[in-house]
Coordinates of C-alpha atoms in Angstrom, one line a residue:
Chain A
M1098 CA 92.0 77.5 102.5
E1099 CA 95.8 77.1 102.4
V1100 CA 97.6 80.3 103.5
K1101 CA 101.2 81.3 103.6
K1102 CA 103.0 84.0 105.6
Q1103 CA 106.2 85.5 104.4
F1104 CA 108.4 88.1 106.0
K1105 CA 109.8 90.6 103.6
W1106 CA 111.4 94.0 104.1
F1107 CA 111.2 96.7 101.5
T1108 CA 112.4 100.2 102.2
I1109 CA 109.9 103.0 101.6
F1110 CA 111.4 103.7 98.1
E1111 CA 111.4 100.1 96.9
Y1112 CA 107.8 100.1 95.8
E1113 CA 108.7 98.8 92.4
K1114 CA 110.4 95.8 93.9
E1115 CA 107.5 95.2 96.1
Q1116 CA 105.1 95.4 93.2
D1117 CA 107.2 92.8 91.3
Y1118 CA 107.3 90.6 94.3
L1119 CA 103.5 90.5 94.7
Q1120 CA 103.1 89.9 90.9
E1121 CA 105.6 87.0 91.0
M1122 CA 103.8 85.4 94.0
H1123 CA 100.5 85.6 92.2
K1124 CA 102.0 84.0 89.1
S1125 CA 103.2 81.1 91.3
D1126 CA 99.7 80.6 92.7
W1127 CA 99.9 82.7 95.8
K1128 CA 97.4 85.6 95.9
F1129 CA 98.2 88.5 98.1
V1130 CA 95.8 89.0 101.0
K1131 CA 97.4 91.7 103.3
V1132 CA 100.5 93.0 104.8
T1133 CA 100.8 93.9 108.4
G1134 CA 103.3 94.9 111.1
L1135 CA 106.9 95.4 109.8
G1136 CA 106.4 93.5 106.6
M1137 CA 104.5 90.3 107.2
Y1138 CA 102.9 89.3 103.9
Y1139 CA 99.9 87.0 103.9
F1140 CA 98.9 85.0 100.8
E1141 CA 96.3 82.4 100.0
K1142 CA 96.5 79.6 97.5
C1143 CA 95.0 80.4 94.1
L1144 CA 95.2 79.6 90.5
P1145 CA 98.4 81.1 89.0
K1146 CA 97.5 84.3 87.2
D1147 CA 99.3 87.3 85.7
V1148 CA 98.2 90.1 87.9
V1149 CA 99.7 93.6 88.0
Y1150 CA 100.2 95.1 91.5
Q1151 CA 100.6 98.8 91.9
L1152 CA 101.3 101.1 94.9
D1153 CA 100.3 104.7 95.0
Y1154 CA 101.5 107.1 97.6
N1155 CA 98.9 109.8 97.9
K1156 CA 98.0 111.4 101.2
D1157 CA 95.2 113.2 99.4
G1158 CA 93.8 109.9 98.5
L1159 CA 93.8 108.8 102.2
A1160 CA 91.5 111.5 103.4
P1161 CA 88.7 111.8 100.8
K1162 CA 89.1 108.1 100.3
D1163 CA 85.7 107.5 98.6
E1164 CA 86.2 109.4 95.4
Y1165 CA 89.9 108.4 95.2
L1166 CA 89.0 104.7 95.3
K1167 CA 86.0 105.2 93.0
M1168 CA 88.3 106.5 90.3
F1169 CA 90.5 103.3 90.5
D1170 CA 87.4 101.1 90.7
D1171 CA 86.0 102.7 87.6
C1172 CA 89.2 102.0 85.8
G1173 CA 89.1 98.4 86.8
W1174 CA 91.6 98.4 89.7
E1175 CA 90.9 96.4 92.8
Y1176 CA 91.8 98.1 96.0
I1177 CA 93.4 95.9 98.6
Q1178 CA 94.6 98.0 101.5
D1179 CA 96.6 100.9 102.9
Y1180 CA 100.0 100.4 104.5
F1181 CA 102.5 103.0 105.7
G1182 CA 100.9 105.7 103.4
Y1183 CA 100.8 103.5 100.4
S1184 CA 97.5 102.3 98.8
Y1185 CA 97.7 98.8 97.2
F1186 CA 95.9 98.0 93.9
R1187 CA 95.8 95.1 91.5
K1188 CA 94.5 94.4 88.1
V1189 CA 94.5 91.2 85.9
V1190 CA 96.8 91.5 82.9
S1191 CA 94.4 91.5 79.9
D1192 CA 94.4 88.7 77.3
N1193 CA 96.4 90.8 74.8
G1194 CA 99.2 90.8 77.3
I1195 CA 99.3 94.5 78.0
A1196 CA 100.1 95.1 81.6
E1197 CA 98.6 98.4 82.7
E1198 CA 100.0 100.7 85.3
I1199 CA 98.3 103.3 87.4
F1200 CA 100.6 106.0 86.0
C1201 CA 100.8 106.7 82.3
D1202 CA 103.4 109.4 82.0
D1203 CA 106.7 110.2 83.7
E1204 CA 105.4 113.5 84.9
S1205 CA 102.9 111.7 87.2
R1206 CA 105.5 109.1 88.3
L1207 CA 107.7 112.0 89.2
Q1208 CA 104.9 113.6 91.2
M1209 CA 104.4 110.5 93.2
M1210 CA 108.1 110.5 94.0
Q1211 CA 107.8 114.1 95.1
R1212 CA 104.9 113.2 97.4
L1213 CA 107.0 110.4 98.8
L1214 CA 109.9 112.8 99.3
K1215 CA 107.8 115.3 101.2
G1216 CA 105.9 112.7 103.2
R1217 CA 108.8 110.4 104.1
M1218 CA 112.2 111.8 103.3
L1219 CA 111.8 115.1 105.1
P1220 CA 110.7 113.6 108.4
L1221 CA 113.6 111.1 108.1
L1222 CA 116.0 114.0 107.4
I1223 CA 115.0 115.6 110.6
I1224 CA 115.7 112.5 112.6
F1225 CA 118.9 112.1 110.7
F1226 CA 120.3 115.5 111.7
L1227 CA 118.8 115.9 115.1
V1228 CA 119.4 112.4 116.5
L1229 CA 121.6 110.0 114.5
L1230 CA 124.3 112.4 113.4
P1231 CA 124.9 113.9 116.9
Q1232 CA 124.7 110.5 118.5
F1233 CA 127.3 109.2 116.0
L1234 CA 129.7 112.1 116.7
I1235 CA 129.3 112.0 120.5
S1236 CA 129.9 108.3 120.7
L1237 CA 132.8 108.4 118.4
F1238 CA 134.7 111.4 119.8
D1239 CA 133.3 112.1 123.3
T1240 CA 132.1 109.0 125.1
H1241 CA 134.1 106.6 122.9
N1242 CA 131.3 104.2 122.9
Y1243 CA 132.2 102.5 119.7
F1244 CA 129.4 100.0 119.8
I1245 CA 126.8 102.8 119.6
A1246 CA 129.0 104.7 117.1
A1247 CA 129.1 101.7 114.8
F1248 CA 125.3 101.2 115.1
A1249 CA 124.5 104.9 114.5
G1250 CA 127.1 104.9 111.7
G1251 CA 125.6 101.8 110.1
V1252 CA 122.1 103.3 110.1
L1253 CA 123.4 106.5 108.7
T1254 CA 125.2 104.8 105.9
M1255 CA 122.1 102.8 105.1
Y1256 CA 120.1 105.9 105.1
I1257 CA 122.5 107.7 102.8
M1258 CA 122.6 104.8 100.4
I1259 CA 118.9 104.4 100.2
S1260 CA 118.5 108.2 99.6
A1261 CA 121.3 108.2 97.0
I1262 CA 119.6 105.4 95.0
F1263 CA 116.3 107.2 95.3
F1264 CA 117.8 110.5 94.1
V1265 CA 119.4 108.8 91.1
K1266 CA 116.1 107.3 90.1
Y1267 CA 114.3 110.6 90.7
S1268 CA 116.7 112.6 88.6
Q1269 CA 116.5 110.0 85.8
Y1270 CA 112.8 110.5 85.6
K1271 CA 113.2 114.2 85.8
S1272 CA 115.6 114.4 82.9
S1273 CA 113.5 112.0 80.8
G1274 CA 110.4 114.1 81.5
K1275 CA 109.8 117.4 79.9
Chain B
M867 CA 98.8 133.9 83.4
N868 CA 101.6 134.1 86.0
Q869 CA 105.1 132.6 86.0
H870 CA 104.1 129.4 87.8
I871 CA 101.3 128.6 85.3
K872 CA 103.6 129.3 82.4
K873 CA 106.4 127.1 83.8
V874 CA 104.1 124.2 84.5
Y875 CA 101.7 124.3 81.5
V876 CA 103.6 125.9 78.6
P877 CA 104.2 123.4 77.1
M878 CA 102.0 121.0 78.9
T879 CA 101.9 117.2 79.0
E880 CA 99.7 115.3 76.7
T881 CA 97.7 114.2 79.7
A882 CA 97.1 117.8 80.9
F883 CA 96.2 118.9 77.4
L884 CA 93.6 116.2 76.9
I885 CA 92.1 116.8 80.4
L886 CA 91.7 120.5 79.7
L887 CA 90.2 119.8 76.3
C888 CA 87.6 117.4 77.8
L889 CA 86.7 119.7 80.7
R890 CA 85.3 122.4 78.5
K891 CA 82.2 120.5 79.5
P892 CA 81.7 119.4 83.1
N893 CA 83.0 115.8 83.6
H894 CA 84.6 113.5 86.2
G895 CA 87.9 111.6 86.0
Y896 CA 86.6 108.4 84.6
G897 CA 84.4 110.3 82.1
I898 CA 87.6 111.9 80.8
V899 CA 89.3 108.6 80.5
Q900 CA 86.5 107.3 78.4
M901 CA 86.3 110.4 76.2
V902 CA 90.0 110.3 75.5
E903 CA 89.9 106.7 74.6
K904 CA 87.2 107.4 72.2
M905 CA 88.8 110.5 70.7
T906 CA 92.1 108.8 70.1
D907 CA 90.6 105.4 68.9
G908 CA 92.0 103.7 72.0
A909 CA 95.6 104.9 71.4
I910 CA 95.7 106.8 74.7
R911 CA 94.4 105.3 77.8
L912 CA 94.7 107.6 80.8
T913 CA 95.3 105.8 84.1
P914 CA 93.7 106.5 87.5
G915 CA 96.9 107.4 89.4
T916 CA 97.9 109.9 86.7
M917 CA 94.4 111.2 86.4
Y918 CA 93.8 111.7 90.1
G919 CA 97.2 113.5 90.6
S920 CA 96.6 115.7 87.6
L921 CA 93.1 116.7 88.6
S922 CA 94.2 117.7 92.1
K923 CA 97.1 119.6 90.8
M924 CA 95.1 121.4 88.2
E925 CA 92.4 122.3 90.7
K926 CA 95.1 123.8 93.0
D927 CA 96.5 125.8 90.1
N928 CA 93.0 127.1 89.4
I929 CA 92.9 126.0 85.8
I930 CA 90.0 123.7 86.5
R931 CA 87.4 124.0 89.3
F932 CA 85.4 121.5 91.3
I933 CA 81.7 121.8 90.6
R934 CA 79.9 119.0 92.5
E935 CA 80.0 115.4 93.5
E936 CA 77.9 112.8 91.9
D937 CA 77.9 109.2 93.1
K938 CA 81.3 109.6 94.7
R939 CA 82.7 111.1 91.5
K940 CA 84.1 114.6 91.6
I941 CA 82.9 116.7 88.6
Y942 CA 85.2 119.4 87.3
Q943 CA 85.1 122.1 84.7
I944 CA 87.7 124.3 83.1
T945 CA 88.2 127.9 84.4
D946 CA 88.8 131.1 82.4
L947 CA 92.4 130.8 83.2
G948 CA 92.4 127.2 82.0
L949 CA 90.8 128.2 78.7
E950 CA 93.5 130.8 78.3
V951 CA 96.2 128.2 78.9
L952 CA 94.5 125.8 76.5
Q953 CA 94.4 128.4 73.7
F954 CA 98.0 129.3 74.3
E955 CA 99.0 125.6 73.9
R956 CA 96.8 125.2 70.9
K957 CA 98.6 128.1 69.2
R958 CA 102.0 126.6 70.1
I959 CA 101.0 123.2 68.6
E960 CA 99.6 124.9 65.4
R961 CA 102.8 126.7 65.0
L962 CA 104.8 123.5 65.3
Y963 CA 102.4 121.8 62.9
K964 CA 102.9 124.5 60.3
I965 CA 106.6 124.3 60.6
V966 CA 106.7 120.5 60.2
Q967 CA 104.4 120.7 57.1
E968 CA 106.7 123.3 55.5
E969 CA 109.9 121.4 56.4
M970 CA 108.9 117.8 55.6

């Protein structure tokens, strides 16, 4: 069977982009098989089909896996794999063209973001304040190693940007909720 | 009913309301999905991500409780506190309904 590998990098908060990417691939006759390493996506040739891909971030779901997956299975979602705390699911878009999602209200979308924040953002925040920020300041003002300063500064900026985008999205959901 | 419960469940989401309503009898997540679909003539289809998250949260808040597992499905039932919250919400909706009938 014909297979295809594609390297693609999504930040931890870009799960919606990633879902769209997988759906587009399936539409153009490449069915998602797995993702490994730092973002190597494997596909196999298939008939083009409109299939919704959804990512859930739920540590709860990772431990008592059986009943978590059973619920998705009962509702017609095919489980594909876990990757960096995310569980991957897909479901064929029904004939009436209604694309289902795994969340049906903003409250639960918000709760997934909160789980993501706790599970991912807080550990990153610790690295940010304990390692990157001091390294940046030391290289800039003390050792004058501008190469390292630029590198640490770059990573910091990226981190702040990603967080900012995430927080904007988060607060949008929050204000549109109850 | 403490402050936390009041804050989260008064008023509550449509999803939470329907789950509590269904769990007056023991049931599992997918059973609730099917019940709600039937009750609302297919208008509301609860989804597994929302369902799973809601059930875990409601169990933690002690408004429903885990009873047993059957064929990998967790069966829950409403608690006394849950019933109290549901009654509270019912009164709130009835009040709104009365107002809208008088006004429109």
